[in-house]
Short mmCIF file of C-alpha atoms in Angstrom, two decimals:
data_model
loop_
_atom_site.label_atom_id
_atom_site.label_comp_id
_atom_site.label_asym_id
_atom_site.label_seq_id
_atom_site.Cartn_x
_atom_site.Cartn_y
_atom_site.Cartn_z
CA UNK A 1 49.12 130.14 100.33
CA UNK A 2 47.85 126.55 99.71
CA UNK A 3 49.08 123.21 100.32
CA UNK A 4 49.67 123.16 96.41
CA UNK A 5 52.09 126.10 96.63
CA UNK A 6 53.97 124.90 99.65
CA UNK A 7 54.24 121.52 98.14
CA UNK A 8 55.61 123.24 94.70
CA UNK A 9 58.14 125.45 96.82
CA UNK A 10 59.03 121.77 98.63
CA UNK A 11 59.72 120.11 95.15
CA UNK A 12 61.63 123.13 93.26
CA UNK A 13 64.22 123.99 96.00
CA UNK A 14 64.97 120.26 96.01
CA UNK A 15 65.62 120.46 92.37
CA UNK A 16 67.68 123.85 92.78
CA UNK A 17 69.75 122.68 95.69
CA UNK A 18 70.45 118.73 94.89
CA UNK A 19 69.52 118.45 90.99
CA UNK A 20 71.34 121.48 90.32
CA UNK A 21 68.62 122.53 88.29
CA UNK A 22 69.68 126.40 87.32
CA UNK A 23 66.35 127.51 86.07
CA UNK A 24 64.64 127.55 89.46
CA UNK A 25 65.06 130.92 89.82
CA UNK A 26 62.91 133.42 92.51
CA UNK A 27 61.35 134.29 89.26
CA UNK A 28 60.33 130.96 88.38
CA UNK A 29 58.85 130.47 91.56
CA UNK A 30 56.75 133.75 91.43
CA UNK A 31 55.35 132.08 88.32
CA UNK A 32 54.47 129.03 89.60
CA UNK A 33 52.64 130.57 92.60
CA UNK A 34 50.51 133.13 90.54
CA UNK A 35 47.32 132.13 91.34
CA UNK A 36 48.47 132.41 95.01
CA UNK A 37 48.56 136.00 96.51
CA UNK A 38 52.05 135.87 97.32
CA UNK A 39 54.16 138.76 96.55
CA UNK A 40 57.56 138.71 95.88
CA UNK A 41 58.85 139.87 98.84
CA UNK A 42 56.85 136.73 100.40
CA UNK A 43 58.45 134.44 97.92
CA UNK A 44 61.78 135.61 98.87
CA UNK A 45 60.96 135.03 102.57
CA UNK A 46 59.67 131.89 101.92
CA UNK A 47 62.90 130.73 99.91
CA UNK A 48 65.19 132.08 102.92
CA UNK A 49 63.35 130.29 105.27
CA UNK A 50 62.54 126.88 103.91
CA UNK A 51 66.42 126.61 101.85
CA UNK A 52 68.49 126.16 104.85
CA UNK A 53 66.16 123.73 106.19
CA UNK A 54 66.40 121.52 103.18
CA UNK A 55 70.27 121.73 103.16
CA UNK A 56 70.97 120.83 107.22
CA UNK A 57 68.17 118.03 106.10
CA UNK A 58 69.94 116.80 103.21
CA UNK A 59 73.86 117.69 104.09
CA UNK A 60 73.31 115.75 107.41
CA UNK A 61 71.16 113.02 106.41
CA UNK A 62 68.53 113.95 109.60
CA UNK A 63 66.10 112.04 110.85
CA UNK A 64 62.22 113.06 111.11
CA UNK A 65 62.49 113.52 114.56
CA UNK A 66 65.47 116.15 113.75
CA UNK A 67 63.69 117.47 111.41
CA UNK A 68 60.75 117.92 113.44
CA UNK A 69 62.88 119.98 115.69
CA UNK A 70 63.79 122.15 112.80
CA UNK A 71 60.39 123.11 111.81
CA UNK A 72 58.92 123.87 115.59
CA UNK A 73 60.30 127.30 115.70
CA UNK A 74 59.01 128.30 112.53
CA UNK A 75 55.32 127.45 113.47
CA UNK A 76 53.93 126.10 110.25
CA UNK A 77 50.28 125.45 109.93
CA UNK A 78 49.59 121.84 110.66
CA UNK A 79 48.96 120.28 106.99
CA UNK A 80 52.34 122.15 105.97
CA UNK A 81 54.31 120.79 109.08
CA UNK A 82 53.02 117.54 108.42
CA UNK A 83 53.43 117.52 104.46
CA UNK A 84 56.94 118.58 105.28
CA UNK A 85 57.34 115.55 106.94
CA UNK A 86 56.42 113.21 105.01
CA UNK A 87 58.00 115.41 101.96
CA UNK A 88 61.42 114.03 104.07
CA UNK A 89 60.60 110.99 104.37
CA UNK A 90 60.05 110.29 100.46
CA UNK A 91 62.72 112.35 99.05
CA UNK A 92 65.47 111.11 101.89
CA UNK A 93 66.90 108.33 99.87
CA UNK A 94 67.52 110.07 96.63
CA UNK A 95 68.84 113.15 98.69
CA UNK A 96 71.11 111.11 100.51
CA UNK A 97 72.68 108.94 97.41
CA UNK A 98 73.01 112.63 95.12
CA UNK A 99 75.25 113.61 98.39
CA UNK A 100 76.99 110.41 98.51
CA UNK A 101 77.83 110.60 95.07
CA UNK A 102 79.12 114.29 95.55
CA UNK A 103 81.50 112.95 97.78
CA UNK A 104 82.81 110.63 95.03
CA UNK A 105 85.62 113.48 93.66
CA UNK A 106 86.94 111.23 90.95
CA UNK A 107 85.60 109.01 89.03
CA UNK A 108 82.65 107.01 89.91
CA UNK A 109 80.68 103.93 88.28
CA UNK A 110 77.69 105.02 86.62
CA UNK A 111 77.00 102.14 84.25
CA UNK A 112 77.93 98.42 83.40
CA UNK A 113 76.79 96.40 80.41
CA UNK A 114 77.83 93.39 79.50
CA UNK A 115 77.72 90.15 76.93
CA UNK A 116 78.46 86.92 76.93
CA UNK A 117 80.16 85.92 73.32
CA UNK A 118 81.48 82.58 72.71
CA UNK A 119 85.30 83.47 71.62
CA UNK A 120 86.24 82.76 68.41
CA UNK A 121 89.77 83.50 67.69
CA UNK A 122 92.58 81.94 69.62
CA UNK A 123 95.88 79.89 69.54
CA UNK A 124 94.59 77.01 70.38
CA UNK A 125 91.57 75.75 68.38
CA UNK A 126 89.90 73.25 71.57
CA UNK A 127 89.32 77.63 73.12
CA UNK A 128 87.67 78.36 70.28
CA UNK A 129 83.74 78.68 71.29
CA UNK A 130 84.29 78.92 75.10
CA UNK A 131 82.36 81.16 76.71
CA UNK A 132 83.65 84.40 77.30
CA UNK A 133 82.10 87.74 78.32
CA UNK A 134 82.81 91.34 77.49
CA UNK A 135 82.08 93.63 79.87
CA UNK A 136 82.06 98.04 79.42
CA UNK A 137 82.39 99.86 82.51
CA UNK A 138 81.22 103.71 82.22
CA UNK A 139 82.98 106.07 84.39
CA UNK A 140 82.08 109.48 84.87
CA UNK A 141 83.48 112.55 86.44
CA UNK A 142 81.64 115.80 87.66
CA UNK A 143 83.85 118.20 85.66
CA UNK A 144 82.72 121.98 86.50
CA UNK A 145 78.76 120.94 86.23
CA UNK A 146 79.60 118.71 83.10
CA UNK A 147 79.35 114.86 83.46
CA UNK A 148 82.57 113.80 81.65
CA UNK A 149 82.31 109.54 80.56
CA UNK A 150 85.09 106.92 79.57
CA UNK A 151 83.82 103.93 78.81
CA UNK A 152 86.44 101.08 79.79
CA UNK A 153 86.03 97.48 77.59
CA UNK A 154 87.53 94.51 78.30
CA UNK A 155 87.00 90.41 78.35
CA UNK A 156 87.00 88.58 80.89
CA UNK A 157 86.94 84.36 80.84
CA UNK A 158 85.02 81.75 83.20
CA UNK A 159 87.90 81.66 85.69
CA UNK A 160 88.78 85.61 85.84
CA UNK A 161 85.24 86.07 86.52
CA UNK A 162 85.15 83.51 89.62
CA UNK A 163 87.82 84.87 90.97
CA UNK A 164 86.50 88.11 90.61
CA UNK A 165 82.92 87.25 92.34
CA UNK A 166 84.99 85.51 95.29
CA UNK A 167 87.01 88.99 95.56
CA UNK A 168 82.94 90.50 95.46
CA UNK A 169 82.06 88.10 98.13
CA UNK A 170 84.56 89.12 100.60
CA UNK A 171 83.95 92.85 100.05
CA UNK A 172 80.10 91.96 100.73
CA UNK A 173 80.96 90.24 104.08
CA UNK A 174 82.98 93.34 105.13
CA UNK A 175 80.61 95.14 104.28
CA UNK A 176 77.95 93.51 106.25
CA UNK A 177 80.49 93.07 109.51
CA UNK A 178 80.49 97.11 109.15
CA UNK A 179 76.90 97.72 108.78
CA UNK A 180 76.08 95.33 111.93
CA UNK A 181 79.26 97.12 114.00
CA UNK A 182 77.16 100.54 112.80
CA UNK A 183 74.24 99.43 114.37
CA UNK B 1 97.32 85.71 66.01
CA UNK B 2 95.90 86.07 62.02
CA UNK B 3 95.48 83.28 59.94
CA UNK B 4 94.53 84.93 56.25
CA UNK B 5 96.91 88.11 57.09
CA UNK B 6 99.92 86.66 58.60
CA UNK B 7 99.54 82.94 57.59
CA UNK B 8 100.21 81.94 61.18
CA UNK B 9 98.30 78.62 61.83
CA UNK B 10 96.61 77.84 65.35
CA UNK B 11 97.36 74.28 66.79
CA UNK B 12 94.51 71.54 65.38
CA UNK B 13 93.76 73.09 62.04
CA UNK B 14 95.28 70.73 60.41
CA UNK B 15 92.91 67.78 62.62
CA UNK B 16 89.67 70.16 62.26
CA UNK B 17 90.19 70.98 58.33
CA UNK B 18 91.10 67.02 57.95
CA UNK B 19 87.07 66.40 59.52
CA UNK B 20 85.64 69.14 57.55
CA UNK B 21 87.43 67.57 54.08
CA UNK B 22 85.22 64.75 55.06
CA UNK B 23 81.65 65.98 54.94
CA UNK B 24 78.96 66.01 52.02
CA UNK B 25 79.24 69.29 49.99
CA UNK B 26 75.63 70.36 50.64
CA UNK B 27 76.09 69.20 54.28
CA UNK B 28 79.75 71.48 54.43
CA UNK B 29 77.67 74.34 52.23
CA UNK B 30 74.90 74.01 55.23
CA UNK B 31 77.29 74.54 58.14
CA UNK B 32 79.25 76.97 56.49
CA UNK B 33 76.02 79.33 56.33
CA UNK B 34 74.85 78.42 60.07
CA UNK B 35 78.55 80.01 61.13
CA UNK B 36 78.09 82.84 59.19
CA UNK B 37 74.72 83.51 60.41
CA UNK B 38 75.57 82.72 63.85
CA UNK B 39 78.46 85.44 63.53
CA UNK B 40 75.69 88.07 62.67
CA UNK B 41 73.53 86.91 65.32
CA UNK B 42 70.81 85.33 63.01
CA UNK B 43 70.74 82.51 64.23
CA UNK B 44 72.57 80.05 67.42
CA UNK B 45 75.76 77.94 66.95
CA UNK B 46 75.33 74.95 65.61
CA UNK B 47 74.94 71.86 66.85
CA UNK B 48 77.24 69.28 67.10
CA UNK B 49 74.31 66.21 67.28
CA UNK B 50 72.87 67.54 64.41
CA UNK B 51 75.37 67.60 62.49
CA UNK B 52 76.86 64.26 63.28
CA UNK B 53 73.29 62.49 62.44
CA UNK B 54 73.43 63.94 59.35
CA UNK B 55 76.89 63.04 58.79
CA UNK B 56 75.97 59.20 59.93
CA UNK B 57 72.56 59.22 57.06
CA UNK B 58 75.64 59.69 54.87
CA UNK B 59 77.86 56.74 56.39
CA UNK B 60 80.58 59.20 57.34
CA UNK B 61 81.72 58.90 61.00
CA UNK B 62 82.93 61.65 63.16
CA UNK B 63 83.22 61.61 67.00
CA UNK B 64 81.70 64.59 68.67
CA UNK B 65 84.70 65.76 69.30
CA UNK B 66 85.85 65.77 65.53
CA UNK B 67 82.66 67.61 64.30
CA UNK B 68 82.88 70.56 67.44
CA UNK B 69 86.15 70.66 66.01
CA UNK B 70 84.97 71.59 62.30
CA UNK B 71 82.65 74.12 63.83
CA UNK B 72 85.34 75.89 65.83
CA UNK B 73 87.82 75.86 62.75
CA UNK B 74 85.05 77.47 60.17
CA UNK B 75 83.92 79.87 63.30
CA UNK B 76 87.62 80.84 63.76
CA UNK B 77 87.89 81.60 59.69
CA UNK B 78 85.53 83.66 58.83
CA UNK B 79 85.82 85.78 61.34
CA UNK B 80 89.73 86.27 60.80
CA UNK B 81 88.66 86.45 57.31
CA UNK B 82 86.43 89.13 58.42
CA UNK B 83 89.42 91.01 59.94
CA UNK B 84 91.70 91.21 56.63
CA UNK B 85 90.27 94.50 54.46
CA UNK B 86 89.69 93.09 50.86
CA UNK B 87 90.28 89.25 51.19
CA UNK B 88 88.85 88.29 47.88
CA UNK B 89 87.24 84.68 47.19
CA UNK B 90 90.22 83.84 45.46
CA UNK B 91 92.89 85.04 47.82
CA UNK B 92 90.60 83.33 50.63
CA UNK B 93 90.47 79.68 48.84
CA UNK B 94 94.61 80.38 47.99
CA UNK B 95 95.51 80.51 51.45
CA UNK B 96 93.55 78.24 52.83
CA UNK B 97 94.18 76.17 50.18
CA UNK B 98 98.15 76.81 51.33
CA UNK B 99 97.86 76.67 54.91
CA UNK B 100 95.40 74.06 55.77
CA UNK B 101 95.20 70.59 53.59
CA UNK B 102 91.69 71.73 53.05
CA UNK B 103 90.24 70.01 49.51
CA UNK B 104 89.86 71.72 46.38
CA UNK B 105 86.04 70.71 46.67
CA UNK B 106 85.71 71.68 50.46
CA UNK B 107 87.57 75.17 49.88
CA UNK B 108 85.74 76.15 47.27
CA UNK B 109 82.33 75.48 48.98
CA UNK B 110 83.87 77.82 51.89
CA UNK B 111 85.12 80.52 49.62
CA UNK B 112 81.64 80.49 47.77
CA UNK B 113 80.35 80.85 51.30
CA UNK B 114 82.96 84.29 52.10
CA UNK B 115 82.32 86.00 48.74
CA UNK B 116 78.72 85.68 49.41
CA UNK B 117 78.01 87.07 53.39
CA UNK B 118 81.36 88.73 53.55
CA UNK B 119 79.79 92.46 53.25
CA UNK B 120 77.54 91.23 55.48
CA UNK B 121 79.35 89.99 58.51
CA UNK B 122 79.64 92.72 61.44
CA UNK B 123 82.34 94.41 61.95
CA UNK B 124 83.93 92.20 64.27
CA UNK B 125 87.16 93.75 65.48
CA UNK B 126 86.55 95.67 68.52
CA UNK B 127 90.00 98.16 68.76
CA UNK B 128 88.79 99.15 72.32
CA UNK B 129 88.54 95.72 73.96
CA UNK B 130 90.85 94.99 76.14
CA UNK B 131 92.05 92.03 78.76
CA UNK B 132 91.37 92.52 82.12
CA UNK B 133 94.97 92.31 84.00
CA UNK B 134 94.28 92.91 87.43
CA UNK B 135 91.86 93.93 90.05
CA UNK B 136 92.47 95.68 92.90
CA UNK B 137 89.89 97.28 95.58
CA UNK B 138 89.72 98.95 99.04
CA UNK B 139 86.71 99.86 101.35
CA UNK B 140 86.92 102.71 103.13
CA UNK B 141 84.63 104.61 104.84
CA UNK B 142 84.19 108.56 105.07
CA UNK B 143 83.23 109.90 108.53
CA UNK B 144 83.39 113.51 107.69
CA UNK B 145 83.62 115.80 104.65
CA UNK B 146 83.29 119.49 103.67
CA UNK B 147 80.29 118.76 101.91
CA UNK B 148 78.06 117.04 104.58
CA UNK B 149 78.88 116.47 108.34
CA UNK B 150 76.88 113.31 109.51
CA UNK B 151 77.23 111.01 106.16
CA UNK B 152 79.63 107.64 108.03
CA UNK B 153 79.12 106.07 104.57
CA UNK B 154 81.40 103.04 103.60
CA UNK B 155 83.05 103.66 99.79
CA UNK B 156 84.28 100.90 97.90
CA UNK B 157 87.24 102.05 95.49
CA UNK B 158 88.21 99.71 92.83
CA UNK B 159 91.61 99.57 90.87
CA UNK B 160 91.36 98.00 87.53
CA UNK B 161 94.14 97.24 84.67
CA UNK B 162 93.13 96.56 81.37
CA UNK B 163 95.86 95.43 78.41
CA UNK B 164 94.85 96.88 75.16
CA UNK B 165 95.18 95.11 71.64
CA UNK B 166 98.40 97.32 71.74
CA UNK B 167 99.55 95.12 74.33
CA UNK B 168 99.65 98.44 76.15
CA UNK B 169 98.49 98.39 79.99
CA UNK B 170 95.73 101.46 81.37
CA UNK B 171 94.73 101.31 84.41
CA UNK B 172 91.62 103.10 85.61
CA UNK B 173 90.42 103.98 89.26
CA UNK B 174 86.97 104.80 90.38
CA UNK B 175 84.84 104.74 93.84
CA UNK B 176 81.17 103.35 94.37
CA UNK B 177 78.65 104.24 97.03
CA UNK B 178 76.95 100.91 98.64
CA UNK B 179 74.08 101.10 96.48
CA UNK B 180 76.44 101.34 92.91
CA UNK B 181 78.82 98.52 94.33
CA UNK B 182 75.86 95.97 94.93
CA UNK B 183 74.82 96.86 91.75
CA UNK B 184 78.21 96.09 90.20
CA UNK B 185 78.39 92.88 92.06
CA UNK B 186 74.79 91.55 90.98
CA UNK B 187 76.21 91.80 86.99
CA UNK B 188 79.49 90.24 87.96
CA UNK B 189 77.38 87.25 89.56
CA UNK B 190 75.10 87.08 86.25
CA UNK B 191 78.12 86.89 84.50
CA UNK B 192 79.57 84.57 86.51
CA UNK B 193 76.54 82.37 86.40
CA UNK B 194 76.05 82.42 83.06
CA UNK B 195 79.43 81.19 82.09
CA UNK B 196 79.29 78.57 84.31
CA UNK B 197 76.22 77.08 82.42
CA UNK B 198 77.27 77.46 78.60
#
């Protein structure tokens, strides 16, 4: 097996176990090795071996060290071990937000757009031409492997939206007193 | 609150339509067509100093106020106009005509105006756009879960209630990870920014 193929196993368990991707199948894998001269039975040994790895990796957000630690036992030859490695350390971010967002069981932000109009209908003709901004939220759900969307619209004048930002500001500094406590 | 479908005046029509009565017909005909192609995003609101200079070349003297105020009023009719199914030239120049103290003259320079660009105004009326009502948020964060044992990741979970043009009140929960909620918060500060500067 080459660095190519190990690479290629790498990148298609990755899309199996975190995309969800269904078609990466032991089949497909056997295809995309052919020019190596692993048999099935190798590519099955190979999946078995390197899956769990990639879950504890992923599941528990683990370092490099940890994941050194993982990988001595199984003796890799040295470009592998150290293409694993660095394999982890590209990949960890968008492992570890696909997780995140798995923990998010209801509905979660996955899009805001927005305009700014100048509002022309009102009681009171002096409002007429202020500023005024609509805003659509998209929320989606994971429903049974299906990405279900409502899209929420709604205006929102100058004032609202201060308010709003100070609200924003204080969940920032709370956020940032809980980050520092972390570390 | 419909002017052409339910006759129901706002406050200072009367003032604004009283300005507008005053301008040059080709000048009122000019305006009336920067509205209407300002309402289909062809072109930017128009502007009050230009319009006053041109009303001062013809001796006629509005304060700034007065002309933003003949802006707003045409702004707010067409597109309530543009709200009423069918509102025909001549039912648009009746009411107005009715409701306002507008001039034969000046009407019938904006009804030319509505029978012309009607078909092509946008649709305007947005059924799904709401008010926002309130906002409510916690942060919490997760120190263990089925799905992954290590991930102490803070979640921000926001509450919002929106009132419909039904008057009727949804309200809609949902959670963002760090990442998604700075996102959120860097549109909400465009926003914010940008409103503060028109």
């Amino acid at each position: 097996m080459e660095l190519k193929h190990f690479d290629f196993f790498l990148n298609s368990l990755v899309k199996k176990l975190y995309h969800k991707d269904k078609s990466i199948t032991n089949e497909y894998l056997q295809e995309g090795v052919i020019d190596s001269q692993l048999g099935s039975d190798q590519v099955i040994s190979l999946v078995d071996t390197l899956e769990p790895i990639l879950l504890q990796i992923g599941h528990s957000d683990l370092s490099q060290n940890a994941l050194e630690k993982l990988l001595e036992p199984l003796e890799l030859r040295q470009d592998f071990h150290q293409h694993f490695l660095k394999f982890w350390e590209q990949q960890r971010d968008e492992i570890r937000s696909i997780v995140r967002n798995e923990l998010i069981f209801n509905d979660r932000l996955s899009g805001v757009s927005w305009r700014v109009d100048m509002k022309t209908n009102s009681k009171k003709i002096s409002n007429i031409n202020q500023p005024i901004a609509i805003v659509e939220l998209l929320l989606s759900r994971n429903q049974q492997e299906r990405e279900d969307t409502k899209s929420i619209m709604f205006e929102i004048d100058k004032t609202q939206i201060s308010n709003l930002v100070n609200q924003i500001e204080e969940i920032e500094s709370l956020l940032e007193k809980g980050i520092q406590q972390k570390n | 609150m419909s002017f052409f479908s339910e006759k129901r005046s706002p406050k200072g029509i009367f003032t604004a339509i009283n300005s507008l009565n005053k301008f040059p017909q080709q000048l009122l005909a000019k305006l009336c067509q920067d509205v209407v192609d300002a309402l289909q995003y062809k072109g930017s609101v128009p502007q009050v100093s230009h319009y006053q200079s041109e009303l001062e070349k013809n001796s006629i003297d509005l304060g700034k106020n007065e002309v933003q105020s003949t802006i707003n009023v045409l702004f707010f009719l067409y597109r309530d106009a543009n709200r009423v199914s069918n509102l025909d030239q001549k039912q648009f120049l009746e009411i107005l005509q009715k409701q306002t103290g507008i001039t034969n003259q000046a009407g019938k320079v904006l009804a030319t105006i509505w029978e012309r660009e009607k078909e092509n105004l946008p649709s305007l009326s947005m059924p799904n756009v709401g008010k926002l009502i309130d906002f409510k948020w916690k942060v919490g964060v997760t120190f263990s879960s089925s799905i992954s044992e290590n991930l102490v990741t803070p979640f921000i979970t926001v509450n919002i209630s929106v009132s419909n043009t039904d008057e009727l009140v949804q309200t809609h929960s949902f959670e963002m990870s760090v990442p998604e909620f700075k996102e959120f918060a860097r549109n909400l500060k465009e926003i914010n920014q940008l409103l503060e500067v028109i």
